[in-house]
mmCIF file of C-alpha atoms in Angstrom:
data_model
loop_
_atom_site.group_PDB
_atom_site.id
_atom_site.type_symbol
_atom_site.label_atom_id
_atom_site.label_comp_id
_atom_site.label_asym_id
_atom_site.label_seq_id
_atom_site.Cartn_x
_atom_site.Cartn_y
_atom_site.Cartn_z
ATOM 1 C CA UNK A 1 8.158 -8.945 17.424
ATOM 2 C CA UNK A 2 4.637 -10.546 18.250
ATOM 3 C CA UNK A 3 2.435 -10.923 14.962
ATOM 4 C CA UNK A 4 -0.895 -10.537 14.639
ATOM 5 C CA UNK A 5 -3.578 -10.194 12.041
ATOM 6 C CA UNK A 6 -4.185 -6.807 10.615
ATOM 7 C CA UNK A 7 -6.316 -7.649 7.480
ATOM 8 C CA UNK A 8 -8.589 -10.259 7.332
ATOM 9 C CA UNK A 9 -11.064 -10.866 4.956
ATOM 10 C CA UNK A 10 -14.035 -13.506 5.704
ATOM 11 C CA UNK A 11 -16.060 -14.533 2.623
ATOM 12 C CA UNK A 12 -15.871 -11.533 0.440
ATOM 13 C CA UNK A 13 -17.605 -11.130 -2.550
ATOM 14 C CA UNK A 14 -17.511 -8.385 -5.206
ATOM 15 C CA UNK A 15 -19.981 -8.188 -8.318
ATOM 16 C CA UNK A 16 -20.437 -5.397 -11.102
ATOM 17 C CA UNK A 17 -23.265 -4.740 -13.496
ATOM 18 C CA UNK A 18 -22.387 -4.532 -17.468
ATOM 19 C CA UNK A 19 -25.368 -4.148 -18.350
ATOM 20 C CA UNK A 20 -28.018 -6.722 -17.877
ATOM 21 C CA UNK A 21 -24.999 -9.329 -17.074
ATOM 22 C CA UNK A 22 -22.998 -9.397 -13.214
ATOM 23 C CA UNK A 23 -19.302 -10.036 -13.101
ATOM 24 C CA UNK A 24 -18.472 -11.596 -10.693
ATOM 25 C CA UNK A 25 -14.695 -10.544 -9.036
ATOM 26 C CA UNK A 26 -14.714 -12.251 -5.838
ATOM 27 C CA UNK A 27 -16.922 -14.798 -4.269
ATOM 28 C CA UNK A 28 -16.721 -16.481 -0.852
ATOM 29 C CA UNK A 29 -12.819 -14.989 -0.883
ATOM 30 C CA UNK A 30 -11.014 -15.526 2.567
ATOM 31 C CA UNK A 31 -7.519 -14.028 3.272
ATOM 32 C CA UNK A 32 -5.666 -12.764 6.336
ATOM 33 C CA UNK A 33 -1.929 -10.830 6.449
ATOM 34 C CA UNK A 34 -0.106 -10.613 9.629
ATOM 35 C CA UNK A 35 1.979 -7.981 10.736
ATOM 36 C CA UNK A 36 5.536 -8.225 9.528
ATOM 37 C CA UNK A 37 4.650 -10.211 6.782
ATOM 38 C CA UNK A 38 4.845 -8.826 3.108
ATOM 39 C CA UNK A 39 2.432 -11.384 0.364
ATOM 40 C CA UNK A 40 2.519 -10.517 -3.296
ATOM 41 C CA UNK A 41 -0.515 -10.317 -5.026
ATOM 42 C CA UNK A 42 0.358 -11.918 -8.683
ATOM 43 C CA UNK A 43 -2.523 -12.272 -10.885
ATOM 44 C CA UNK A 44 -3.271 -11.114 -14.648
ATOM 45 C CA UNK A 45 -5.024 -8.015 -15.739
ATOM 46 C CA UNK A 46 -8.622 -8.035 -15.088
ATOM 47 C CA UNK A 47 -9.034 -10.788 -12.608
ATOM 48 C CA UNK A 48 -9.642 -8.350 -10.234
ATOM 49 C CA UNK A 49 -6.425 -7.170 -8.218
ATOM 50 C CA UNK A 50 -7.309 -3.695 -8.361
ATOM 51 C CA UNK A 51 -10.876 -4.550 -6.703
ATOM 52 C CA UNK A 52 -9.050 -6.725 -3.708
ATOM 53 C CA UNK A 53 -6.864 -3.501 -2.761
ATOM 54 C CA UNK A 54 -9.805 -1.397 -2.905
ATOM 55 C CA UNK A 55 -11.716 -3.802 -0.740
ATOM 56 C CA UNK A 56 -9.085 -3.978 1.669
ATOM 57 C CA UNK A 57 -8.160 -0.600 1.978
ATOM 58 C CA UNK A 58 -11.532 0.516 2.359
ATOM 59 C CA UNK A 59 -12.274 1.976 -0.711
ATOM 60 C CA UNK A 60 -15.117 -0.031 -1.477
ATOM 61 C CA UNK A 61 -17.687 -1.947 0.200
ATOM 62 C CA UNK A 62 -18.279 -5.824 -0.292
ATOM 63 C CA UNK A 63 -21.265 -7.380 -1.469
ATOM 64 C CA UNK A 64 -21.137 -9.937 0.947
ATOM 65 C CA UNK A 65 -18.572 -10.782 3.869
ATOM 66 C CA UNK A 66 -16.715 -9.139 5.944
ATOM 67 C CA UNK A 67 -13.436 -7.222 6.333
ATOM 68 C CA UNK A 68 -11.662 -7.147 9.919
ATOM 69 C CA UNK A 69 -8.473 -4.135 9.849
ATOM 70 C CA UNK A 70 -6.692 -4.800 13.132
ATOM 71 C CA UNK A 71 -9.700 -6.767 14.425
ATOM 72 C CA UNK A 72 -12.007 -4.410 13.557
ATOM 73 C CA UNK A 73 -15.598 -5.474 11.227
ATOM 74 C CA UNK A 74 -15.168 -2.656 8.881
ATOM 75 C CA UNK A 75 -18.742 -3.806 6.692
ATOM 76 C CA UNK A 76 -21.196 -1.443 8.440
ATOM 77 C CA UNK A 77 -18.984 1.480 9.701
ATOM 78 C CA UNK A 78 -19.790 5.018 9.158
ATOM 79 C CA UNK A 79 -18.026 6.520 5.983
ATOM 80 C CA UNK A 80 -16.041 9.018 8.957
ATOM 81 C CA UNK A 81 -14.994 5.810 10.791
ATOM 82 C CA UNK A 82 -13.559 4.464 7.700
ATOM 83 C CA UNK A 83 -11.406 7.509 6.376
ATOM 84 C CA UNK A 84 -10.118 8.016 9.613
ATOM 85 C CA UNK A 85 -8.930 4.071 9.741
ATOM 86 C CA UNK A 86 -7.616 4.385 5.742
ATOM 87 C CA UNK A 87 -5.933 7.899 7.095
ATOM 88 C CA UNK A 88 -4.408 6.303 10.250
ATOM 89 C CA UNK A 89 -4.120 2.512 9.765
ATOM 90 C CA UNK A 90 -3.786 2.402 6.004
ATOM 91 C CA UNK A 91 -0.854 3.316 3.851
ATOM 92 C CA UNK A 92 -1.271 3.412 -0.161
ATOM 93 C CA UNK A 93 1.675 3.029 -3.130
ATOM 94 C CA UNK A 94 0.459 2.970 -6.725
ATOM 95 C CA UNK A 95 2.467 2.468 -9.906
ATOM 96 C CA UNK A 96 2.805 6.193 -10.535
ATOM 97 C CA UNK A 97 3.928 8.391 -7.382
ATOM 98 C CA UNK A 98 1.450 11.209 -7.510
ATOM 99 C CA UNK A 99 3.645 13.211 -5.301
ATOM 100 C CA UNK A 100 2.484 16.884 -4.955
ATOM 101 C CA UNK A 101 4.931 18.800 -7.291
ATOM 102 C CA UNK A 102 5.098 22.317 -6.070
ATOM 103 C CA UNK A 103 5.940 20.469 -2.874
ATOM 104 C CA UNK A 104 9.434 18.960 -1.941
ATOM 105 C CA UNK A 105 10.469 15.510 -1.246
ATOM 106 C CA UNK A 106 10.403 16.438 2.598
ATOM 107 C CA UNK A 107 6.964 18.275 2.915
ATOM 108 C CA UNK A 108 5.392 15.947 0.633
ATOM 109 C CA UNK A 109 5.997 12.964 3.080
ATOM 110 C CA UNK A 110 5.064 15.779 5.873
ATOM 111 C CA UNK A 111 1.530 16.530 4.103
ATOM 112 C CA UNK A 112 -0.230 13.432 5.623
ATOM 113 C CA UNK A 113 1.196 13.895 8.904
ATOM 114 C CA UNK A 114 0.384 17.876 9.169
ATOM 115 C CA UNK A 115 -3.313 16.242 7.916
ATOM 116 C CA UNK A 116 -3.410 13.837 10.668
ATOM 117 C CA UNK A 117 -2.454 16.835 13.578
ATOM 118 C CA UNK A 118 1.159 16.509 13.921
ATOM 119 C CA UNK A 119 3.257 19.372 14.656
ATOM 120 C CA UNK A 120 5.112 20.688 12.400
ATOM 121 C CA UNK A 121 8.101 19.880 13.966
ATOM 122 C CA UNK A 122 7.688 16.533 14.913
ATOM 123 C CA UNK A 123 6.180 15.909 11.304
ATOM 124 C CA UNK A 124 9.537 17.518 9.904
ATOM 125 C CA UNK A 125 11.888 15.486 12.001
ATOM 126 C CA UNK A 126 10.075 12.440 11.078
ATOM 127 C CA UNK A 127 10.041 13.382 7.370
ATOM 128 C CA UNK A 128 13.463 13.807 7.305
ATOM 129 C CA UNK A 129 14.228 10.560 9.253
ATOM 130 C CA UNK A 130 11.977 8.378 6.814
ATOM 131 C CA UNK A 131 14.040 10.138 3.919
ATOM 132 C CA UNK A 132 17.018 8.891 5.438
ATOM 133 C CA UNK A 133 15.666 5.360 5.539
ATOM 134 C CA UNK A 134 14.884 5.708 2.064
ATOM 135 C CA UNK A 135 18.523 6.525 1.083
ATOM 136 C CA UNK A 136 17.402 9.814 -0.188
ATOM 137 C CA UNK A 137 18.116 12.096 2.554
ATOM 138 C CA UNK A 138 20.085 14.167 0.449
ATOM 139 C CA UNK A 139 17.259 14.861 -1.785
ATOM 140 C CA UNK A 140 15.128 16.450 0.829
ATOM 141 C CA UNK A 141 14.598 19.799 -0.918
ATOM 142 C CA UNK A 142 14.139 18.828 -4.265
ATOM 143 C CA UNK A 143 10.842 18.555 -6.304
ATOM 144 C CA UNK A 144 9.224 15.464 -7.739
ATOM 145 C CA UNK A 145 10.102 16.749 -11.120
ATOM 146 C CA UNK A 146 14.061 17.014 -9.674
ATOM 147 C CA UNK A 147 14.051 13.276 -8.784
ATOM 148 C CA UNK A 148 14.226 9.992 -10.218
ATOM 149 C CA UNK A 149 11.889 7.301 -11.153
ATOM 150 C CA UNK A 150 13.365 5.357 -8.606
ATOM 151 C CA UNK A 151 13.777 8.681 -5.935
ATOM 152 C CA UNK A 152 9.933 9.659 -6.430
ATOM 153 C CA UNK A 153 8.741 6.317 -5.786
ATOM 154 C CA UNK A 154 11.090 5.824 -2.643
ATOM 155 C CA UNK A 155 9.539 9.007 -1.818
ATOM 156 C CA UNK A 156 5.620 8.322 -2.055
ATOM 157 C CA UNK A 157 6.545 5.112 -0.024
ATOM 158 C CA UNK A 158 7.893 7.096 2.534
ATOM 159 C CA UNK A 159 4.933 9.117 2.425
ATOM 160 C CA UNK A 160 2.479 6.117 2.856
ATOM 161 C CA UNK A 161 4.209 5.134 6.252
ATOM 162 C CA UNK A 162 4.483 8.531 7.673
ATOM 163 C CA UNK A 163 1.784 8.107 9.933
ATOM 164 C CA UNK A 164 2.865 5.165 10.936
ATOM 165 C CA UNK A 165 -0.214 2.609 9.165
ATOM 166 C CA UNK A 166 -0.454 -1.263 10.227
ATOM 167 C CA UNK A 167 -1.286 -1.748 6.837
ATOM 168 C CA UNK A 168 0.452 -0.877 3.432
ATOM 169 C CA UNK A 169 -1.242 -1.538 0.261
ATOM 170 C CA UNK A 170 0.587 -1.318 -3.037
ATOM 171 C CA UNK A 171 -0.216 -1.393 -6.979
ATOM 172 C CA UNK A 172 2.342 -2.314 -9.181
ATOM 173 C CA UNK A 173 4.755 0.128 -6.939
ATOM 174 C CA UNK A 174 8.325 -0.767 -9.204
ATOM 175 C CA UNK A 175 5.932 -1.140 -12.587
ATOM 176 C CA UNK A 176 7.709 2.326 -14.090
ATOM 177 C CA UNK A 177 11.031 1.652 -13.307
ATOM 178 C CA UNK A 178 13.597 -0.645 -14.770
ATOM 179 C CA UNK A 179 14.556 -3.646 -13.138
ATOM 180 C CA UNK A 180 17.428 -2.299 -11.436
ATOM 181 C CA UNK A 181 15.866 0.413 -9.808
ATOM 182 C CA UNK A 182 12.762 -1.990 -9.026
ATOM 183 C CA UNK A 183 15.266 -4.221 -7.278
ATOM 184 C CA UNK A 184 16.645 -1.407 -5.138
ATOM 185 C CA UNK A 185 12.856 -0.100 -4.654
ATOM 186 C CA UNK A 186 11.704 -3.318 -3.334
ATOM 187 C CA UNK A 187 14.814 -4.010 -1.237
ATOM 188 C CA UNK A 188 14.171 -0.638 0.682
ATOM 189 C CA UNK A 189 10.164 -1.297 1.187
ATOM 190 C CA UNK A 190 11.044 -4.708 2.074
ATOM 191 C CA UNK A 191 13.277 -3.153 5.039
ATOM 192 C CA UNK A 192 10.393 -0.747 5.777
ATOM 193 C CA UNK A 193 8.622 -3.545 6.755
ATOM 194 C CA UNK A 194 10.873 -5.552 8.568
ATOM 195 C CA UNK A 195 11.924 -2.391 10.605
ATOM 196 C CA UNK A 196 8.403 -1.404 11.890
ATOM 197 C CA UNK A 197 5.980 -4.451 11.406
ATOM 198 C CA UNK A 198 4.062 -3.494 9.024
ATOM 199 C CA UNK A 199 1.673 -5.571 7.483
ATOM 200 C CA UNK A 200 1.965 -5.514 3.122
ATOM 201 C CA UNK A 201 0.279 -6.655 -0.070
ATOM 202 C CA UNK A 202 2.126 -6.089 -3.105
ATOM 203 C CA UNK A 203 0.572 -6.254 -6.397
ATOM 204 C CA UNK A 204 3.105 -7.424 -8.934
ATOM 205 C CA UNK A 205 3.725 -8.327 -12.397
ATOM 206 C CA UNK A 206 7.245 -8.898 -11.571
ATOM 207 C CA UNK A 207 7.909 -12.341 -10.664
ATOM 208 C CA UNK A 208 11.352 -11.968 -9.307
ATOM 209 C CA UNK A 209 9.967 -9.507 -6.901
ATOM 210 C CA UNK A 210 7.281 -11.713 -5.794
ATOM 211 C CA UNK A 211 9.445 -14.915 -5.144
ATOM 212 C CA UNK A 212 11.295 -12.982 -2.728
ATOM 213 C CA UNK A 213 8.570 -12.067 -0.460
ATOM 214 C CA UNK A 214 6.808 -13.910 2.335
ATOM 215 C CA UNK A 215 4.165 -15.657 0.357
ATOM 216 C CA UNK A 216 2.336 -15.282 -3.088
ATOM 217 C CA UNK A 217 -1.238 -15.539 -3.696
ATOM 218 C CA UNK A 218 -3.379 -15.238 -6.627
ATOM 219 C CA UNK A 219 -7.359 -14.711 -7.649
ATOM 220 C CA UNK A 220 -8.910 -17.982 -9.390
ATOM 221 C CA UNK A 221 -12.591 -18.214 -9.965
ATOM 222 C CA UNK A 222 -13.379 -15.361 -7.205
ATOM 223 C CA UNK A 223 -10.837 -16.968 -4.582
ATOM 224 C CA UNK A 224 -7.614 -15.794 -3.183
ATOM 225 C CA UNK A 225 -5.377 -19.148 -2.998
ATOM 226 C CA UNK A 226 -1.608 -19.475 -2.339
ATOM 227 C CA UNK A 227 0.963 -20.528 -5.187
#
């Protein structure tokens, strides 16, 4: 499979007032992920991971810079232009699963695709087929609150691929579970990504985790570099 760059980001820089001081989080950051290719994003807390994942996925806007998704200069879009790239291009894992729980496993991973215009057939079969992937197949009827740690999470990732995004961001997505189940977790997203090209950034504490991906990079003094 032919890669390509799906997120690039050309001299980025993030501030925020405290006051009557700026804090700096990025400055002059550069970064691009190809597709196929998952990079984890190791860093401590506060450095600014959770700013870099909002940048990227379009969350918020730089200061300065630009962000390309798919070739695309995202900096002076209109705010409809950008949901409907973080709807169709963009898929989103955070440490907790904040799966809809009168819903089941299947019509929560059907939600964004019924959002996006699918039928509901087609969004079913699909559902059910990214379930499968998961290992969780059998768990297709059962609510959030019926599943595991390890189950929910397989589920919300399934749900953040649905509509098939170039781009999959995630936060700490095995940071609830114990390392076991992480393992497992990260095995099956790993495979996600393999399977359908995907392009990921993984924010981890888990250092096991990240030495098995592509490439780890970290934020020092407003950069992104590679360890």
């Amino acid at each position: 499979m032919a890669t390509k760059t799906i997120l690039k980001l050309t001299g980025v820089g993030r501030q925020y007032g405290q006051g009557d001081t700026v804090l700096s989080i990025l400055k002059g950051a550069d970064f691009s992920l190809k597709s196929g290719e998952i990079v984890a994003l190791v860093a401590p807390s506060g450095t600014g991971k959770s700013t870099l994942l909002h940048l990227a996925g379009l969350l918020e806007h730089p200061d300065e810079g630009e962000i390309h998704i798919d070739g695309e200069a995202c900096g002076n879009l209109s705010d409809d232009r950008r949901t409907a790239i973080r709807r169709g291009d963009i898929g989103f894992v955070y440490q907790f699963h904040h799966l809809l729980p009168e819903f089941t496993a299947l019509e929560n991973i059907m939600m964004p695709q019924l959002i996006a215009g699918l039928p509901v057939k087609e969004a079913k079969e699909r559902a059910a087929a990214l379930l499968d992937y998961m290992r969780i197949g059998h768990r297709a009827d059962h609510r959030p609150a019926e599943l595991s740690g390890g189950e929910q999470q397989r589920v919300a990732i399934a749900r953040a691929v649905a509509n098939a995004p170039l781009l999959l961001l995630a936060d700490e997505p095995t940071g609830n579970l114990d390392p076991e189940t992480a393992s497992y977790v990260f095995d099956a997203l790993q495979a996600l990504v393999r399977q359908s090209g995907l392009a990921a950034m993984i924010a981890t504490h888990n250092h096991e985790l990240a030495a098995r991906m592509d490439r780890r990079v970290t934020l020092e003094g407003g950069k992104i570099i590679d360890f």
